[in-house]
Amino acid sequence: MKRKLVAAIGIAGMMVSIAACGGSDDKGSDKGADAKELTVWLTVDAQNNWPALVKAADDAVTKKHPGVKIKHEYYGWPDKNTKLDAVLATDKAPDVVEMGNTEMLGYMVKGAFAPVDPAEFDNSAQWLDGLKASVSYEGKAYGVPYYAGGRVANWRKDVAGSAGIKTTPKTYKELTADLDKIQKKEGAKFNAWYQPTRDWYAAMSFVYDAGGSIAKEEGGQWKANLSSPESLKGLTEFKNIVDSYMHGDKTKDESDRYIVYGQGKSGMIFGAAWEGATAADPKSDKTGKLKDNLENFVMPGPSGKNIPVFLGGSDLAIPVKSKAQVLAAEWINAFTGPEGQKGLMAKGNLPNNKTDLATLKKDPATEVPATAAESNWFVPMAPGWGQVEKAQILQTMLQEIGTGKKSVEAAAKDADTAIDKVINTK
């Protein structure tokens, strides 16, 4: 699932109130140990798909703290943060709140969440790198990874088969050779690989695979890095893919990729693991051929290794205004601990840690997404990253590259200039 980073605008006013109350200087180590109430905000995903795991966490806390009342509120992703911003400006903040992992940074920068000690949470030493990055800011942790969702390649077995291809590719050379065969067989108007140009999650996977990055931290300051030789190598390869196999509208993003895939206009996509299954749903499948005909595989990278993928997912945080921070931490640990992770994996999610991820690799049904998630990247945890996303700097750069409006070098240079103007701004 895709979640956009919340810009600082929505939380700026709320932070005035937090600062007046002492802000993140409050120490949560002994705050709320004797609290009698706990308010937990989760999204409807938990309410609809794993309510038993929520109850198990409740039971663990109430067993240790008899008489504690636990209240749950559930929100949809579109309206959650608007309501959170409003309540954080009052003295009625929730004690636990679920955040999309790309939403965390704006709140951490503004001091909305209390720091936590990772050592108090099970398997924290094994948190997936991308998820660990999402809860970390300036050397401290301000949340706990909940679960993850990765990205995989997915193609149509019938289209590949008609081009004489019988197995999924294991190397990038094999992949491009197979796509060349598919493109030749299906014709110039077909998208052997439907890769939306503005899909910066995919493009940056090529950048990181080549050893580049969006930005680097040097001496406490962040500096854009898209013009580095390594990053340019990754961007150039991404352009090669778009030029060779993407024959649709090169100004589009990835938001309706599964719909296009379901229309039968492409042979392969590289996206969130749920996209293939959603395209094959009868509501999306306009070909009538996709059910049992789609196959996931780990995306190989030009480097010779599996391409690093962006890890989406959720984190759990404790608002700095919570009056029950100790109980909140205990509830989070009960919910995200070993039993909770087993329950989440049973529901098709990736776990928050490498130990459990290794078990999924042993199951043929989950081997591909688990293997793909082992190599991952996350956005720069810079104070102004929200402004980079809000301005759609990466999307603009990629569209300029994909449409040929600018060379790779010129577009990357302009993007670096734009990023450097805002990335260190709180």
Short mmCIF file of C-alpha atoms in Angstrom, two decimals:
data_model
loop_
_atom_site.label_atom_id
_atom_site.label_comp_id
_atom_site.label_asym_id
_atom_site.label_seq_id
_atom_site.Cartn_x
_atom_site.Cartn_y
_atom_site.Cartn_z
CA MET A 1 0.00 0.00 0.00
CA LYS A 2 1.20 3.44 -0.83
CA ARG A 3 1.25 6.23 1.75
CA LYS A 4 2.40 9.75 1.03
CA LEU A 5 4.64 11.55 3.47
CA VAL A 6 2.71 14.18 5.39
CA ALA A 7 4.03 17.66 4.77
CA ALA A 8 4.97 19.79 7.75
CA ILE A 9 2.10 22.18 7.02
CA GLY A 10 -0.46 19.96 8.71
CA ILE A 11 1.48 19.65 11.94
CA ALA A 12 3.14 23.04 12.27
CA GLY A 13 0.37 24.60 14.34
CA MET A 14 0.01 21.53 16.47
CA MET A 15 3.71 21.67 17.33
CA VAL A 16 3.33 25.09 18.95
CA SER A 17 1.14 23.43 21.55
CA ILE A 18 3.60 20.56 22.01
CA ALA A 19 6.53 22.91 22.49
CA ALA A 20 4.59 24.85 25.11
CA CYS A 21 4.07 21.64 27.05
CA GLY A 22 7.73 20.69 27.08
CA GLY A 23 7.79 18.80 23.78
CA SER A 24 10.06 15.82 23.32
CA ASP A 25 12.21 16.81 26.28
CA ASP A 26 9.72 14.91 28.48
CA LYS A 27 11.21 11.61 29.51
CA GLY A 28 8.90 8.67 28.93
CA SER A 29 10.87 6.03 30.86
CA ASP A 30 8.63 6.35 33.93
CA LYS A 31 5.73 8.28 32.45
CA GLY A 32 2.35 6.63 32.80
CA ALA A 33 3.44 3.43 34.51
CA ASP A 34 0.39 3.67 36.76
CA ALA A 35 -2.04 4.84 34.06
CA LYS A 36 -5.50 3.29 34.14
CA GLU A 37 -6.45 3.94 30.52
CA LEU A 38 -4.79 3.33 27.19
CA THR A 39 -6.00 4.67 23.84
CA VAL A 40 -4.76 2.92 20.71
CA TRP A 41 -5.28 4.29 17.21
CA LEU A 42 -4.94 1.79 14.38
CA THR A 43 -6.06 1.77 10.77
CA VAL A 44 -9.00 -0.29 9.58
CA ASP A 45 -6.53 -2.89 8.28
CA ALA A 46 -6.16 -4.22 11.81
CA GLN A 47 -9.87 -3.95 12.54
CA ASN A 48 -10.88 -5.85 9.42
CA ASN A 49 -8.06 -8.34 8.97
CA TRP A 50 -6.48 -9.26 12.31
CA PRO A 51 -8.70 -8.23 15.25
CA ALA A 52 -7.61 -11.33 17.17
CA LEU A 53 -4.04 -9.98 17.27
CA VAL A 54 -5.30 -6.71 18.73
CA LYS A 55 -7.21 -8.59 21.41
CA ALA A 56 -4.18 -10.72 22.24
CA ALA A 57 -2.11 -7.58 22.86
CA ASP A 58 -4.92 -6.16 25.02
CA ASP A 59 -5.06 -9.37 27.05
CA ALA A 60 -1.31 -9.36 27.63
CA VAL A 61 -1.41 -5.82 29.02
CA THR A 62 -4.52 -6.26 31.16
CA LYS A 63 -3.14 -9.48 32.59
CA LYS A 64 -0.07 -7.61 33.81
CA HIS A 65 -2.07 -4.50 34.79
CA PRO A 66 -5.50 -5.59 36.07
CA GLY A 67 -8.12 -2.90 35.78
CA VAL A 68 -6.53 -1.04 32.85
CA LYS A 69 -9.09 -0.03 30.23
CA ILE A 70 -7.95 -0.14 26.61
CA LYS A 71 -9.84 1.88 24.03
CA HIS A 72 -9.39 1.41 20.29
CA GLU A 73 -10.14 3.84 17.49
CA TYR A 74 -9.82 2.86 13.85
CA TYR A 75 -9.22 5.15 10.91
CA GLY A 76 -8.89 4.98 7.16
CA TRP A 77 -5.60 6.12 5.67
CA PRO A 78 -6.99 9.22 3.91
CA ASP A 79 -8.32 10.90 7.07
CA LYS A 80 -6.13 9.53 9.86
CA ASN A 81 -3.47 12.23 9.89
CA THR A 82 -5.92 15.12 9.71
CA LYS A 83 -7.56 13.84 12.88
CA LEU A 84 -4.20 13.09 14.48
CA ASP A 85 -2.92 16.61 13.81
CA ALA A 86 -6.02 18.06 15.40
CA VAL A 87 -5.90 15.93 18.54
CA LEU A 88 -2.15 16.39 19.05
CA ALA A 89 -2.85 20.08 19.55
CA THR A 90 -4.97 19.19 22.61
CA ASP A 91 -4.41 17.29 25.84
CA LYS A 92 -6.29 14.25 24.52
CA ALA A 93 -3.59 12.61 22.44
CA PRO A 94 -3.78 8.84 21.88
CA ASP A 95 -1.16 6.69 23.54
CA VAL A 96 -0.35 4.52 20.52
CA VAL A 97 -0.82 5.54 16.90
CA GLU A 98 -0.23 3.62 13.69
CA MET A 99 1.70 5.49 11.02
CA GLY A 100 2.61 4.65 7.47
CA ASN A 101 6.38 4.37 7.53
CA THR A 102 6.77 7.27 5.09
CA GLU A 103 4.60 9.40 7.37
CA MET A 104 6.89 9.09 10.37
CA LEU A 105 9.60 11.57 9.44
CA GLY A 106 7.51 14.75 9.42
CA TYR A 107 6.25 14.00 12.91
CA MET A 108 9.67 13.02 14.27
CA VAL A 109 11.21 16.22 12.94
CA LYS A 110 8.56 18.29 14.71
CA GLY A 111 8.88 16.42 18.01
CA ALA A 112 5.43 14.85 17.99
CA PHE A 113 6.54 11.40 19.16
CA ALA A 114 8.30 10.26 22.32
CA PRO A 115 11.65 8.50 21.93
CA VAL A 116 11.67 4.77 22.66
CA ASP A 117 14.40 2.35 23.65
CA PRO A 118 14.65 -0.36 20.96
CA ALA A 119 16.12 -2.74 23.53
CA GLU A 120 12.69 -2.92 25.19
CA PHE A 121 11.15 -4.47 22.07
CA ASP A 122 11.50 -8.06 20.92
CA ASN A 123 13.68 -8.69 17.85
CA SER A 124 14.65 -5.02 17.59
CA ALA A 125 18.24 -6.03 16.78
CA GLN A 126 16.83 -7.79 13.72
CA TRP A 127 14.48 -5.07 12.43
CA LEU A 128 14.56 -4.84 8.65
CA ASP A 129 16.94 -2.07 7.62
CA GLY A 130 14.35 -0.03 5.73
CA LEU A 131 11.87 -0.23 8.60
CA LYS A 132 14.51 0.62 11.19
CA ALA A 133 15.40 3.70 9.16
CA SER A 134 11.77 4.79 9.11
CA VAL A 135 11.59 5.12 12.92
CA SER A 136 15.06 6.64 13.37
CA TYR A 137 15.93 10.32 13.46
CA GLU A 138 19.13 12.00 14.65
CA GLY A 139 20.35 8.89 16.43
CA LYS A 140 17.15 8.10 18.33
CA ALA A 141 14.21 5.77 17.71
CA TYR A 142 10.71 7.25 17.82
CA GLY A 143 8.65 4.22 16.92
CA VAL A 144 8.50 0.48 16.40
CA PRO A 145 8.14 -1.24 13.01
CA TYR A 146 4.82 -3.07 12.77
CA TYR A 147 4.82 -4.91 9.43
CA ALA A 148 6.13 -4.48 5.90
CA GLY A 149 5.12 -4.76 2.27
CA GLY A 150 7.70 -5.24 -0.45
CA ARG A 151 7.97 -5.04 -4.23
CA VAL A 152 8.33 -7.84 -6.72
CA ALA A 153 8.35 -8.42 -10.45
CA ASN A 154 5.24 -10.05 -11.91
CA TRP A 155 4.64 -11.30 -15.42
CA ARG A 156 2.11 -13.17 -17.52
CA LYS A 157 3.12 -16.76 -18.05
CA ASP A 158 1.05 -17.00 -21.25
CA VAL A 159 2.75 -13.98 -22.82
CA ALA A 160 6.18 -15.27 -21.86
CA GLY A 161 5.30 -18.75 -23.06
CA SER A 162 4.15 -17.49 -26.45
CA ALA A 163 7.63 -16.02 -26.89
CA GLY A 164 9.21 -19.37 -26.05
CA ILE A 165 10.10 -18.51 -22.44
CA LYS A 166 9.45 -21.27 -19.91
CA THR A 167 10.99 -20.01 -16.65
CA THR A 168 11.27 -16.71 -14.83
CA PRO A 169 14.62 -14.91 -15.24
CA LYS A 170 17.24 -15.18 -12.54
CA THR A 171 19.62 -12.50 -13.82
CA TYR A 172 19.15 -9.06 -15.33
CA LYS A 173 20.70 -10.23 -18.59
CA GLU A 174 18.14 -13.02 -18.77
CA LEU A 175 15.35 -10.59 -17.94
CA THR A 176 16.16 -8.13 -20.72
CA ALA A 177 16.72 -10.96 -23.21
CA ASP A 178 13.28 -12.38 -22.33
CA LEU A 179 11.66 -8.95 -22.58
CA ASP A 180 13.25 -8.43 -26.00
CA LYS A 181 11.64 -11.68 -27.17
CA ILE A 182 8.26 -10.68 -25.75
CA GLN A 183 8.44 -7.21 -27.29
CA LYS A 184 9.28 -8.66 -30.70
CA LYS A 185 6.50 -11.23 -30.49
CA GLU A 186 3.77 -8.85 -29.28
CA GLY A 187 4.61 -5.84 -31.43
CA ALA A 188 5.64 -2.23 -30.98
CA LYS A 189 2.45 -1.04 -29.28
CA PHE A 190 2.63 -3.64 -26.51
CA ASN A 191 4.38 -2.88 -23.21
CA ALA A 192 6.67 -5.82 -22.60
CA TRP A 193 7.27 -4.13 -19.23
CA TYR A 194 4.74 -1.52 -18.20
CA GLN A 195 6.93 0.83 -16.18
CA PRO A 196 5.37 4.24 -15.45
CA THR A 197 8.00 6.92 -15.88
CA ARG A 198 7.09 8.87 -12.72
CA ASP A 199 7.36 5.76 -10.50
CA TRP A 200 10.23 6.96 -8.34
CA TYR A 201 10.08 3.87 -6.12
CA ALA A 202 11.17 1.73 -9.08
CA ALA A 203 13.61 4.28 -10.46
CA MET A 204 15.40 4.71 -7.16
CA SER A 205 15.77 0.94 -6.88
CA PHE A 206 17.98 1.18 -9.97
CA VAL A 207 19.87 4.07 -8.40
CA TYR A 208 20.56 2.18 -5.18
CA ASP A 209 21.41 -0.99 -7.11
CA ALA A 210 24.12 0.98 -8.91
CA GLY A 211 25.57 2.22 -5.62
CA GLY A 212 23.96 5.64 -5.80
CA SER A 213 21.43 7.34 -3.56
CA ILE A 214 18.95 10.17 -3.45
CA ALA A 215 20.98 12.11 -0.90
CA LYS A 216 23.84 11.65 1.54
CA GLU A 217 24.46 12.99 5.02
CA GLU A 218 27.80 14.69 5.55
CA GLY A 219 28.73 16.41 8.79
CA GLY A 220 25.14 16.67 9.96
CA GLN A 221 23.93 18.14 6.66
CA TRP A 222 22.19 16.37 3.79
CA LYS A 223 23.27 16.86 0.19
CA ALA A 224 21.53 15.58 -2.94
CA ASN A 225 23.40 12.80 -4.72
CA LEU A 226 21.51 12.11 -7.95
CA SER A 227 24.31 13.59 -10.07
CA SER A 228 26.92 11.18 -8.75
CA PRO A 229 28.34 8.72 -11.31
CA GLU A 230 26.67 5.83 -9.52
CA SER A 231 23.24 7.47 -9.40
CA LEU A 232 23.51 8.51 -13.05
CA LYS A 233 24.31 4.93 -13.98
CA GLY A 234 21.11 3.75 -12.28
CA LEU A 235 18.99 6.50 -13.83
CA THR A 236 20.40 5.73 -17.26
CA GLU A 237 19.45 2.08 -16.94
CA PHE A 238 15.96 3.06 -15.81
CA LYS A 239 15.65 5.23 -18.93
CA ASN A 240 16.78 2.28 -21.06
CA ILE A 241 13.94 0.19 -19.62
CA VAL A 242 11.36 2.90 -20.27
CA ASP A 243 12.66 3.48 -23.80
CA SER A 244 12.77 -0.21 -24.68
CA TYR A 245 9.64 -1.67 -23.15
CA MET A 246 7.26 1.09 -21.99
CA HIS A 247 5.21 2.31 -24.95
CA GLY A 248 2.35 3.93 -23.06
CA ASP A 249 1.90 7.46 -21.73
CA LYS A 250 5.28 8.52 -20.36
CA THR A 251 3.81 11.18 -18.10
CA LYS A 252 1.96 8.70 -15.87
CA ASP A 253 2.69 7.54 -12.35
CA GLU A 254 2.12 4.08 -10.89
CA SER A 255 -1.24 4.72 -9.20
CA ASP A 256 -3.30 2.85 -11.81
CA ARG A 257 -0.66 0.33 -12.90
CA TYR A 258 -2.70 -2.66 -11.75
CA ILE A 259 -5.63 -1.39 -13.83
CA VAL A 260 -3.49 -1.12 -16.96
CA TYR A 261 -2.06 -4.57 -16.25
CA GLY A 262 -5.57 -5.93 -15.94
CA GLN A 263 -6.44 -4.52 -19.35
CA GLY A 264 -3.91 -6.86 -20.94
CA LYS A 265 -1.70 -4.14 -22.35
CA SER A 266 1.52 -5.36 -20.78
CA GLY A 267 3.47 -8.49 -20.09
CA MET A 268 5.23 -7.49 -16.86
CA ILE A 269 5.17 -5.03 -14.00
CA PHE A 270 7.49 -4.28 -11.07
CA GLY A 271 5.54 -3.00 -8.10
CA ALA A 272 3.95 -3.71 -4.75
CA ALA A 273 3.36 -7.41 -4.17
CA TRP A 274 -0.43 -6.95 -4.12
CA GLU A 275 -0.65 -5.40 -7.58
CA GLY A 276 -0.54 -8.62 -9.58
CA ALA A 277 -3.27 -10.25 -7.52
CA THR A 278 -5.41 -7.12 -7.75
CA ALA A 279 -5.00 -7.02 -11.53
CA ALA A 280 -6.15 -10.65 -11.69
CA ASP A 281 -9.27 -9.93 -9.65
CA PRO A 282 -12.36 -10.27 -11.87
CA LYS A 283 -13.12 -6.60 -11.19
CA SER A 284 -9.82 -5.59 -12.82
CA ASP A 285 -9.13 -8.42 -15.26
CA LYS A 286 -10.56 -7.33 -18.59
CA THR A 287 -8.80 -10.15 -20.43
CA GLY A 288 -10.29 -13.04 -18.51
CA LYS A 289 -6.87 -14.66 -18.68
CA LEU A 290 -4.98 -13.44 -15.64
CA LYS A 291 -6.27 -15.77 -12.94
CA ASP A 292 -3.67 -18.48 -12.30
CA ASN A 293 -1.63 -17.00 -15.13
CA LEU A 294 0.47 -14.44 -13.23
CA GLU A 295 3.78 -15.25 -11.60
CA ASN A 296 5.82 -13.26 -9.10
CA PHE A 297 9.59 -13.36 -9.17
CA VAL A 298 12.45 -11.56 -7.47
CA MET A 299 13.56 -8.61 -9.55
CA PRO A 300 17.20 -9.08 -10.58
CA GLY A 301 19.34 -5.96 -10.72
CA PRO A 302 21.94 -4.84 -13.27
CA SER A 303 24.54 -5.13 -10.50
CA GLY A 304 24.21 -8.90 -10.50
CA LYS A 305 22.37 -8.92 -7.19
CA ASN A 306 18.68 -8.75 -6.39
CA ILE A 307 17.57 -5.18 -6.90
CA PRO A 308 17.03 -3.25 -3.62
CA VAL A 309 13.32 -2.57 -3.11
CA PHE A 310 11.49 0.15 -1.26
CA LEU A 311 9.78 -1.26 1.83
CA GLY A 312 6.37 0.18 2.56
CA GLY A 313 4.54 -0.68 5.74
CA SER A 314 3.43 0.60 9.11
CA ASP A 315 5.07 1.72 12.34
CA LEU A 316 3.65 2.30 15.81
CA ALA A 317 4.53 5.46 17.71
CA ILE A 318 3.81 6.98 21.11
CA PRO A 319 2.78 10.65 21.00
CA VAL A 320 4.92 12.80 23.27
CA LYS A 321 1.74 14.03 24.99
CA SER A 322 0.65 10.51 25.96
CA LYS A 323 0.01 10.13 29.68
CA ALA A 324 0.54 6.36 29.49
CA GLN A 325 3.86 5.96 27.72
CA VAL A 326 5.02 2.94 29.71
CA LEU A 327 1.79 1.04 29.08
CA ALA A 328 1.88 2.13 25.46
CA ALA A 329 5.33 0.61 25.01
CA GLU A 330 4.18 -2.62 26.64
CA TRP A 331 1.15 -2.81 24.36
CA ILE A 332 3.28 -2.20 21.26
CA ASN A 333 5.70 -4.93 22.28
CA ALA A 334 2.88 -7.38 22.85
CA PHE A 335 1.37 -6.51 19.48
CA THR A 336 4.57 -6.56 17.43
CA GLY A 337 6.38 -9.35 19.30
CA PRO A 338 6.94 -12.95 18.13
CA GLU A 339 3.32 -14.08 18.36
CA GLY A 340 2.05 -10.93 16.72
CA GLN A 341 4.49 -11.32 13.86
CA LYS A 342 3.36 -14.91 13.30
CA GLY A 343 -0.22 -13.71 13.09
CA LEU A 344 0.67 -10.91 10.69
CA MET A 345 2.63 -13.25 8.45
CA ALA A 346 -0.33 -15.64 8.38
CA LYS A 347 -2.36 -12.75 6.96
CA GLY A 348 0.08 -12.22 4.10
CA ASN A 349 2.24 -9.46 5.56
CA LEU A 350 6.00 -9.35 5.73
CA PRO A 351 7.37 -9.27 9.29
CA ASN A 352 9.30 -6.41 10.84
CA ASN A 353 12.47 -8.46 11.37
CA LYS A 354 15.03 -10.56 9.53
CA THR A 355 14.62 -13.63 11.76
CA ASP A 356 10.97 -14.13 10.83
CA LEU A 357 11.62 -13.09 7.24
CA ALA A 358 14.02 -16.03 6.92
CA THR A 359 11.23 -18.45 7.79
CA LEU A 360 9.09 -17.11 4.94
CA LYS A 361 11.88 -17.83 2.47
CA LYS A 362 11.46 -21.53 3.21
CA ASP A 363 7.81 -21.54 2.11
CA PRO A 364 7.25 -21.60 -1.68
CA ALA A 365 4.14 -19.47 -1.23
CA THR A 366 6.08 -16.61 0.36
CA GLU A 367 9.63 -17.19 -0.87
CA VAL A 368 9.56 -14.49 -3.57
CA PRO A 369 8.37 -11.47 -1.55
CA ALA A 370 10.51 -12.51 1.43
CA THR A 371 13.64 -12.86 -0.69
CA ALA A 372 12.97 -9.58 -2.47
CA ALA A 373 12.57 -7.74 0.84
CA GLU A 374 16.00 -8.79 2.10
CA SER A 375 17.64 -6.07 0.00
CA ASN A 376 15.88 -2.80 0.66
CA TRP A 377 16.25 0.97 0.83
CA PHE A 378 14.40 3.86 2.41
CA VAL A 379 14.11 7.58 1.85
CA PRO A 380 16.72 9.98 3.29
CA MET A 381 15.78 10.70 6.89
CA ALA A 382 16.44 14.41 6.42
CA PRO A 383 14.38 17.15 8.08
CA GLY A 384 13.23 18.58 4.76
CA TRP A 385 12.42 15.33 3.01
CA GLY A 386 8.70 16.08 3.28
CA GLN A 387 9.21 19.17 1.16
CA VAL A 388 11.09 17.12 -1.45
CA GLU A 389 8.13 14.77 -1.74
CA LYS A 390 5.55 17.54 -1.69
CA ALA A 391 7.30 19.28 -4.59
CA GLN A 392 7.45 15.99 -6.53
CA ILE A 393 11.06 16.68 -7.46
CA LEU A 394 11.87 13.05 -8.25
CA GLN A 395 8.73 12.56 -10.33
CA THR A 396 9.48 15.69 -12.35
CA MET A 397 13.05 14.56 -12.97
CA LEU A 398 11.92 11.13 -14.13
CA GLN A 399 9.27 12.51 -16.45
CA GLU A 400 11.83 14.84 -18.02
CA ILE A 401 14.14 11.87 -18.51
CA GLY A 402 11.45 9.53 -19.81
CA THR A 403 9.95 11.99 -22.28
CA GLY A 404 13.35 13.13 -23.50
CA LYS A 405 12.76 16.71 -22.40
CA LYS A 406 16.14 16.67 -20.68
CA SER A 407 19.17 14.42 -20.68
CA VAL A 408 19.71 12.17 -17.68
CA GLU A 409 22.59 14.36 -16.55
CA ALA A 410 20.72 17.66 -16.89
CA ALA A 411 17.57 16.38 -15.20
CA ALA A 412 19.56 14.91 -12.30
CA LYS A 413 21.54 18.11 -11.86
CA ASP A 414 18.37 20.20 -11.74
CA ALA A 415 16.80 17.77 -9.29
CA ASP A 416 19.85 17.97 -7.03
CA THR A 417 19.63 21.76 -7.04
CA ALA A 418 15.95 21.64 -6.10
CA ILE A 419 16.54 19.06 -3.38
CA ASP A 420 19.44 20.96 -1.83
CA LYS A 421 17.24 24.04 -1.40
CA VAL A 422 14.85 22.27 0.99
CA ILE A 423 16.27 19.00 2.30
CA ASN A 424 17.86 20.50 5.43
CA THR A 425 14.89 22.75 6.28
CA LYS A 426 12.83 21.81 9.31
#
